[in-house]
Short mmCIF file of C-alpha atoms in Angstrom, two decimals:
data_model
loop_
_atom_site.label_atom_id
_atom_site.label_comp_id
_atom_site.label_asym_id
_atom_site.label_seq_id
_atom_site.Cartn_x
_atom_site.Cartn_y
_atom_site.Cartn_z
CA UNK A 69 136.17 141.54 126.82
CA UNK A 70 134.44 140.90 123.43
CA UNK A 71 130.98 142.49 123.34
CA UNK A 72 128.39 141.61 122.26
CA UNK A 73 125.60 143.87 119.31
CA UNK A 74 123.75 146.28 120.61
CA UNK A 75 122.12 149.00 118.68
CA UNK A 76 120.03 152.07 119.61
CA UNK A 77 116.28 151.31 119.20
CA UNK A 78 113.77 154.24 120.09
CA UNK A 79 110.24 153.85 120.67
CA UNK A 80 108.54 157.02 118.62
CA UNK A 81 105.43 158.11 117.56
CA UNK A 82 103.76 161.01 116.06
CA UNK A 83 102.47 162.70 119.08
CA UNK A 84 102.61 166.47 120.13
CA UNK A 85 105.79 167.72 122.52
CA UNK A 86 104.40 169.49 125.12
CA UNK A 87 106.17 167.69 128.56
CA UNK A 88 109.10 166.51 130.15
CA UNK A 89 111.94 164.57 127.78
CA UNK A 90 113.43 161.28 129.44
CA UNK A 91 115.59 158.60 128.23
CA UNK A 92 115.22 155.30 129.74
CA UNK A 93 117.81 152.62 129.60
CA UNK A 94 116.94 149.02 128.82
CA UNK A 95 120.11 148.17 127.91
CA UNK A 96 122.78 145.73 130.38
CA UNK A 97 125.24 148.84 130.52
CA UNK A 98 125.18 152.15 132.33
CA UNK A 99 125.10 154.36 129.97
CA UNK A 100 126.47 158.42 129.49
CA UNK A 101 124.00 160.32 127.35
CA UNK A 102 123.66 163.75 125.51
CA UNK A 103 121.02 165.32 123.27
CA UNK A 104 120.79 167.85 120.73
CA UNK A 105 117.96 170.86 120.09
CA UNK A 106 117.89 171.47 117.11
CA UNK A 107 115.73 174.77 116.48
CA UNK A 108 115.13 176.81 113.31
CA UNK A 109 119.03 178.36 112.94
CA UNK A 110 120.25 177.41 116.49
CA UNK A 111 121.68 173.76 117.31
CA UNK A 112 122.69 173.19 121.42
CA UNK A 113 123.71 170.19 122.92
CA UNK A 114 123.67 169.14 126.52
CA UNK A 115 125.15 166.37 128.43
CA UNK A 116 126.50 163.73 129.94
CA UNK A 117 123.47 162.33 131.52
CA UNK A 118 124.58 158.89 133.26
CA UNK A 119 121.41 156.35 132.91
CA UNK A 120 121.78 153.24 134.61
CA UNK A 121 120.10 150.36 133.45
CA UNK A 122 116.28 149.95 133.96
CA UNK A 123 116.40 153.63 135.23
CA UNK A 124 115.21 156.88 133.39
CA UNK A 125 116.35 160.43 133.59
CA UNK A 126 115.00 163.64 132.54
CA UNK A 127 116.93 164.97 129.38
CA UNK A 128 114.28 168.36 128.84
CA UNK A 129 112.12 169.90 131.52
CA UNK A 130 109.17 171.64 130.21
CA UNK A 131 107.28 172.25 126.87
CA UNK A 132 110.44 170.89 123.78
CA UNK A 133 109.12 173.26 120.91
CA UNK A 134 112.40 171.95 119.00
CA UNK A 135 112.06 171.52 115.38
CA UNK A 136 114.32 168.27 115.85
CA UNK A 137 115.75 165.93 119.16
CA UNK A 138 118.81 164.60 118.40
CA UNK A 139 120.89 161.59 120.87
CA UNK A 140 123.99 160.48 121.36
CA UNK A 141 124.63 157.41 123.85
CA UNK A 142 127.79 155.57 124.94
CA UNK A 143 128.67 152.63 127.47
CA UNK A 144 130.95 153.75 130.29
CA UNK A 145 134.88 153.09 130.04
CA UNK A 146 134.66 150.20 131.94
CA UNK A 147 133.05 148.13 129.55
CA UNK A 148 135.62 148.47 126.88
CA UNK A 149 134.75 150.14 123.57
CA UNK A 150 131.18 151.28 123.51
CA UNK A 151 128.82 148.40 122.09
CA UNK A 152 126.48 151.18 121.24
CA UNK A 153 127.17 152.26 117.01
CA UNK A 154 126.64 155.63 116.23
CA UNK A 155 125.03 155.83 113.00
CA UNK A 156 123.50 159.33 112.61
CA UNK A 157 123.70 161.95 109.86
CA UNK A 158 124.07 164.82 112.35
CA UNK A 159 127.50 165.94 113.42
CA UNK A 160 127.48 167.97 116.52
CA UNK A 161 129.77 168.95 119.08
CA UNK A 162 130.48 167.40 122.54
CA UNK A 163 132.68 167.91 125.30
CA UNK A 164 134.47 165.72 127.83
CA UNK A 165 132.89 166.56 131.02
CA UNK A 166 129.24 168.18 131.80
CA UNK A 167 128.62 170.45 129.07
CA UNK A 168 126.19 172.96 127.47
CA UNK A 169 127.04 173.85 123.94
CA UNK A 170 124.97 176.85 122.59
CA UNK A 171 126.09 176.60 118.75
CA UNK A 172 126.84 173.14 118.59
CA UNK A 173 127.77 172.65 114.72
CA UNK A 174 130.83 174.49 115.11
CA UNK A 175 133.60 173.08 117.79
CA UNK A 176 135.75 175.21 119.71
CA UNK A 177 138.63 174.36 121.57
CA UNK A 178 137.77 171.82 124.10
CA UNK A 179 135.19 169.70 122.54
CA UNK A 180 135.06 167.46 119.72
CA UNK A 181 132.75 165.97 116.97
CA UNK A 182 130.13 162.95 117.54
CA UNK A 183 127.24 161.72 115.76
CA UNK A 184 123.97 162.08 116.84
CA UNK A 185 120.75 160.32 115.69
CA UNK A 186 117.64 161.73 115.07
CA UNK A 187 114.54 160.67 117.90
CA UNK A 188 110.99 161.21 117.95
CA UNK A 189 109.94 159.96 121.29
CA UNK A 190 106.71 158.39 122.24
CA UNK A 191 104.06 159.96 124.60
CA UNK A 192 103.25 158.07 127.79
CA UNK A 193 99.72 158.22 129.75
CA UNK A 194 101.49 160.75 132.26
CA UNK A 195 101.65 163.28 129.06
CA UNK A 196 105.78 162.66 129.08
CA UNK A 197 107.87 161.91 126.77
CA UNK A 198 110.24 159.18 126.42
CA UNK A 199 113.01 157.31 123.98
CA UNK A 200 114.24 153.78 125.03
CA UNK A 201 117.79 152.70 124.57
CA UNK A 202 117.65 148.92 124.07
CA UNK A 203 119.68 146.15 122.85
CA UNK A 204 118.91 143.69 120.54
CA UNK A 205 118.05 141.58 123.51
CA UNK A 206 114.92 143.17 124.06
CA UNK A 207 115.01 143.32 127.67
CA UNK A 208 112.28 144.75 129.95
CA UNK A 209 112.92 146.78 132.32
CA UNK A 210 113.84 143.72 134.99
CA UNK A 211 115.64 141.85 132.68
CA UNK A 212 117.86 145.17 131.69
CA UNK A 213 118.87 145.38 135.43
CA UNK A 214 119.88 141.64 136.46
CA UNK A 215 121.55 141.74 133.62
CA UNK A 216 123.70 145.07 134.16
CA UNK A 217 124.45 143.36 137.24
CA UNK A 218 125.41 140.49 135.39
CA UNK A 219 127.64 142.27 133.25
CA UNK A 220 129.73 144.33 136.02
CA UNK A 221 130.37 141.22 138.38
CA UNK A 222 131.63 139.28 135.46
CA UNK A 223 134.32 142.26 134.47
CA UNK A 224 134.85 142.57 138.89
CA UNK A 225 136.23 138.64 138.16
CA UNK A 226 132.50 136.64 139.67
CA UNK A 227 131.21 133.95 137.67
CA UNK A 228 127.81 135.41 136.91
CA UNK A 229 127.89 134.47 132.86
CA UNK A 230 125.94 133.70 130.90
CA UNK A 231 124.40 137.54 130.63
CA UNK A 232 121.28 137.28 130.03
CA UNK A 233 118.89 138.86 132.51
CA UNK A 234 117.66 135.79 134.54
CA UNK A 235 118.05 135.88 138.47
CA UNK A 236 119.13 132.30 139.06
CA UNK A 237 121.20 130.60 141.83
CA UNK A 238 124.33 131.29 139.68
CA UNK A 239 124.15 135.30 139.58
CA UNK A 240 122.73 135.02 143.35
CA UNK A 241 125.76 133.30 144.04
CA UNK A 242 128.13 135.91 142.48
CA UNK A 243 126.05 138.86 143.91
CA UNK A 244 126.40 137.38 147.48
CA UNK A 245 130.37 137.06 147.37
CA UNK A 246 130.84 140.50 145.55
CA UNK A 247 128.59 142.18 148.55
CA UNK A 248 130.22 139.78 151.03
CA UNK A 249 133.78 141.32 149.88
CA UNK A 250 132.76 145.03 149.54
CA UNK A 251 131.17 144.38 153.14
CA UNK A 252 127.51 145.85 151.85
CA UNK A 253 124.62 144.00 152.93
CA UNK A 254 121.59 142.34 150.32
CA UNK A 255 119.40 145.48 151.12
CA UNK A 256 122.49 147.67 149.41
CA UNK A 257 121.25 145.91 145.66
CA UNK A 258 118.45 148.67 146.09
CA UNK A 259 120.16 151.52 146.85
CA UNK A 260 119.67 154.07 143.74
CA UNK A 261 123.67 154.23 143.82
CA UNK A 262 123.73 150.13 143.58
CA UNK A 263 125.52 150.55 139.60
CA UNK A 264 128.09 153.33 140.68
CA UNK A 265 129.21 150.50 143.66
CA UNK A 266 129.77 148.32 141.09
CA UNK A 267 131.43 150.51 138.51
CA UNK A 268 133.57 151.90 141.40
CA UNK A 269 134.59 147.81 142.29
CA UNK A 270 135.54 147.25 138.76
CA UNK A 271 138.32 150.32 138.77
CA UNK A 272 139.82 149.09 141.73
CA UNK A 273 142.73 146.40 141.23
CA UNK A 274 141.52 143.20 141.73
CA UNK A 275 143.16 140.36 143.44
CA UNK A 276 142.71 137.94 140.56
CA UNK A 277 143.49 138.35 136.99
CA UNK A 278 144.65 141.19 135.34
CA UNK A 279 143.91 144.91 136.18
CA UNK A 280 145.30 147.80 134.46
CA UNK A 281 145.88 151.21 136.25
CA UNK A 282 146.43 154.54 134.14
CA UNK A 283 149.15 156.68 136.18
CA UNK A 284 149.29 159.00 133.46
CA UNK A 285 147.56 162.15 132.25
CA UNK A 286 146.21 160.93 128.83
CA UNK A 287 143.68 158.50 127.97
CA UNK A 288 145.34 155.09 127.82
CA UNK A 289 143.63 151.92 125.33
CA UNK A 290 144.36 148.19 126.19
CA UNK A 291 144.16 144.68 124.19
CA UNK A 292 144.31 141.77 126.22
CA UNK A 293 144.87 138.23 125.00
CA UNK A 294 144.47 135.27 126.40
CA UNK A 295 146.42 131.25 125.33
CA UNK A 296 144.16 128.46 126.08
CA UNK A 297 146.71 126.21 124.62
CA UNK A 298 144.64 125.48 121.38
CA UNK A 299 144.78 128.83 119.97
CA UNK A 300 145.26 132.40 120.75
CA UNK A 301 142.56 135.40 121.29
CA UNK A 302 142.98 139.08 121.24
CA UNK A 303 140.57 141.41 122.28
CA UNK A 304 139.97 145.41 122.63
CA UNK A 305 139.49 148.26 122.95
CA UNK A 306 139.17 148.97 126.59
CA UNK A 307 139.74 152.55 127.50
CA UNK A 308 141.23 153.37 130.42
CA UNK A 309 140.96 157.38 131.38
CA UNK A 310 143.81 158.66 133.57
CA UNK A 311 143.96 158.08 137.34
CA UNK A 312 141.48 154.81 136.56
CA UNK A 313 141.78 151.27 136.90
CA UNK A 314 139.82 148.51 135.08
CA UNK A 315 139.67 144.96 135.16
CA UNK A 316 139.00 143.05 132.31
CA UNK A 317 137.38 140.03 131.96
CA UNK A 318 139.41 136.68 131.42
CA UNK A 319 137.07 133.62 131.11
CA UNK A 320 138.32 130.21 131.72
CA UNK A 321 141.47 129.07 132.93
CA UNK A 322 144.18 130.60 130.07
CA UNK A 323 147.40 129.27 129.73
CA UNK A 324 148.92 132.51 129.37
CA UNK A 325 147.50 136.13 129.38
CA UNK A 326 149.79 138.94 127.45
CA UNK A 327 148.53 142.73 127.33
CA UNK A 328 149.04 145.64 124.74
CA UNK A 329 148.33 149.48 125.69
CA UNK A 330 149.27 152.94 124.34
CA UNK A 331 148.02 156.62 125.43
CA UNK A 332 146.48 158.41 123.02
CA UNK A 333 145.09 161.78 122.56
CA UNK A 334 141.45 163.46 122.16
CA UNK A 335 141.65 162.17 118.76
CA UNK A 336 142.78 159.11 119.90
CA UNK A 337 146.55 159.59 117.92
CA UNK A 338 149.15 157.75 119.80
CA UNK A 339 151.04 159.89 122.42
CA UNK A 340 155.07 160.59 121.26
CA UNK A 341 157.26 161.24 123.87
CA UNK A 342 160.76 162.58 122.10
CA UNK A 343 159.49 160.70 118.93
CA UNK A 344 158.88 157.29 120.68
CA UNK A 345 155.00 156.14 121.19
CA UNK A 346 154.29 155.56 124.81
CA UNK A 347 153.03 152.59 125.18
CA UNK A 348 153.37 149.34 127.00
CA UNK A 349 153.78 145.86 125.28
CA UNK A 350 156.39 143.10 124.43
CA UNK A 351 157.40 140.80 121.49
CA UNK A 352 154.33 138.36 121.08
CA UNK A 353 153.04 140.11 117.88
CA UNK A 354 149.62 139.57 118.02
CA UNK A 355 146.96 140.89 115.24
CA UNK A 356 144.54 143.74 115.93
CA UNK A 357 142.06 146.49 114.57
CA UNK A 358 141.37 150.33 115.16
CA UNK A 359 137.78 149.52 115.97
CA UNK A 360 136.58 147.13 118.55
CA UNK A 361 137.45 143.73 117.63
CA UNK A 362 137.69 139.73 119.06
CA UNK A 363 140.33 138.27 117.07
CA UNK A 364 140.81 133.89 117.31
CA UNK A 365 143.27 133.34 114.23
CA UNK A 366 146.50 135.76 115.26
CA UNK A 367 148.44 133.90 111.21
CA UNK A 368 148.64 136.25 108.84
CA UNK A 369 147.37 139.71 110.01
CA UNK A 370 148.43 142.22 107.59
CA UNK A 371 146.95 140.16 104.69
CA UNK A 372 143.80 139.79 106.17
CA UNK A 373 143.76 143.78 106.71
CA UNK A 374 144.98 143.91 110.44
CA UNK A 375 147.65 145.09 112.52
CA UNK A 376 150.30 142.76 114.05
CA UNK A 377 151.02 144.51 117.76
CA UNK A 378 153.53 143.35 120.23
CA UNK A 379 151.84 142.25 123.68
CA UNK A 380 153.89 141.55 126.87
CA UNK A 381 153.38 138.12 128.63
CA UNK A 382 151.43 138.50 131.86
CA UNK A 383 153.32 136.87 135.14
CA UNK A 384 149.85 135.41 136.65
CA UNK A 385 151.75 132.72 139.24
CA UNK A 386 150.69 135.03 142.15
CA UNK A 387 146.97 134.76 141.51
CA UNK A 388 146.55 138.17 140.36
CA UNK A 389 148.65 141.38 138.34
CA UNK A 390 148.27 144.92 138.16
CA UNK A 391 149.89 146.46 135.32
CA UNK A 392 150.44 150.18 135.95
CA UNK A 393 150.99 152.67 133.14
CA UNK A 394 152.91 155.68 133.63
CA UNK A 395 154.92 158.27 131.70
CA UNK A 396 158.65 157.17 132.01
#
C-alpha cells in the first residue's frame, strides 16, 4: 500500500518542566514511540510506548529536569514502511522490544541506532506537558480516530477509502461488516483495546486478496504489484516480523497481482542461506527502491536509478491467497 506524507509536527513552547510528559497521537496510524533524556553527560532512552490514534500516553512521570527531550516515532508493521521520516540530528540507541537504555549514545549488542528529534513540549491548563504527533492532515483529535479506523479496515480488505476522517455511510458500512465478521458488537468501537482488534484482524489471513505469513525467524519485507491491464504498479516496503501475517491492500479489481519478499537482518541485509538469498519471487522483473516507494512506469529501471526485482504471479481464481514464507 502506497502511503501517503506524514511528518512529525510538535506543538512547543517555552514553558517550565515541572509535570507529567505525554505524547498524544493525532495521526491515522497507531503508533510505537520512544524518547530520549538527555542530561548534562548522561543520555537514556526508553520505549516502545504504543499510542493509538486520538489517544495519549504518559512518556515521563514527575518533575523532567532534562537539559533536552528527544522522540522517536514509527507506524506499526502493518502499515508497511513507516510514513513517519526521521529527520533528527541525534543518534541514539534503541532496542527491539521494551527497553531502558542507561547510556544511550553507545550501542551494545542487542540494540541498534535511530534518529531522534529534538521536542520542547507545550504546557496544558492541567500543568502537563504534551507533544502532538500529527500528519500533514491536521486532524483533531476525532478526525485522527475515524480515520485510523479508516486506514486498518481498508488494509483488513473493507471498502472504507477515501481516508480522510469523516464518519459517513461508507466507513459505517465497512465498520458494520468488519464487526459483523469478527462477531463484536457496535459498543466494542469503544473499547480502549478497539485499535489492537483491528491490528490483530489485519495479521490474520484474509479470505480475499493477498496475505502474506512469515514462518520464519527473521524479519521478512514484501512488494506487491498489481496489472490493471493499462499499466503495471509496484509498491513496498511492508515488513512482516516473524510468526506475523499482513494483508495488504489491493484497490480495484487488478488483472493480475505478483509479490516479491526476502528476510533480512537487524540491519535489514538480505538473509544467505549457503550463499543463496532467501527470498520468495518469480520472473516478472519489476522495478523497485530501498526506501518506501509506489512505482507506475516498471521500463527502464536501472537507468532511472532503480532496481529491477523478480515478482511471482499471484493465483487469485479462488477469491483469496496466502503466501507463506518459510526457511526451505
Amino acid at each position: 500500500m502506497a502511503l501517503p506524507a506524514a511528518s512529525v509536527s510538535v506543538l512547543f513552547s517555552s514553558a517550565p518542566a515541572h509535570a507529567d510528559l505525554k505524547i498524544c497521537n493525532r495521526m491515522s496510524y497507531v503508533v510505537q514511540a520512544a524518547i530520549g533524556i538527555d542530561d548534562k553527560a548522561a543520555t537514556a532512552t526508553r520505549g516502545w510506548f504504543r499510542i493509538d490514534p486520538a489517544t495519549c500516553r504518559v512518556v515521563v512521570q514527575g518533575a523532567l529536569t532534562a537539559d533536552r527531550v528527544l522522540l522517536n516515532a514509527h507506524a506499526l508493521s502493518v502499515y508497511g514502511s513507516s510514513p513517519i521520516p526521521q529527520s533528527g540530528t541525534d543518534t541514539l540507541c534503541v532496542a527491539e522490544e521494551n527497553f531502558v537504555i542507561a547510556a544511550a549514545r553507545q550501542c551494545r549488542s542487542g540494540q541498534a541506532p535511530a534518529q531522534f528529534t529534538q521536542i520542547t513540549p507545550t504546557q496544558t491548563d492541567d500543568g502537563n506537558l504534551v507533544a502532538y504527533l500529527a500528519e500533514d492532515s491536521e486532524y483533531d483529535d476525532e478526525q485522527a480516530r475515524f480515520a485510523g479506523i479508516q486506514r486498518l479496515l481498508v488494509i483488513a480488505g473493507y471498502d472504507a477509502a477515501p481516508i480522510d476522517g469523516v464518519d459517513g455511510p461508507k466507513t459505517q458500512a465497512a465498520l458494520s461488516a468488519f464487526l459483523k465478521s469478527r462477531g463484536l458488537s457496535n459498543d466494542a468501537m469503544q473499547s480502549p483495546n478497539f485499535f489492537a482488534t483491528m491490528v490483530d484482524a489485519v495479521q490474520k489471513p484474509s479470505s480475499s486478496g493477498i496475505t502474506w505469513c512469515n514462518d520464519t525467524p527473521h524479519k521478512v519485507m514484501a512488494a506487491v504489484a498489481t496489472d490493471d491491464g493499462k499499466s503495471v504498479t509496484s509498491r513496498g516496503w511492508y515488513r512482516i516480523d516473524p510468526g506475523k501475517c499482513l494483508h495488504p491492500d489491493v484497490a480495484g479489481q487488478p488483472k493480475q497481482i505478483f509479490s516479491f519478499a526476502e528476510a533480512v537482518d537487524g540491519d535489514n541485509r538480505t538473509i544467505k542461506i549457503k550463499d543463496k538469498p532467501l527470498n520468495w519471487g518469480g520472473a516478472t522483473q519489476l522495478c523497485t527502491r530501498e526506501s518506501k516507494f509506489e512505482i507506475n512506469d516498471q521500463g527502464d529501471c536501472a537507468t532511472r536509478g532503480l532496481a529491477a526485482i523478480g515478482f511471482a504471479p499471484v493465483d487469485m481464481t479462488s477469491g483469496g491467497k496466502t503466501l507463506r514464507f518459510a526457511v526451505p
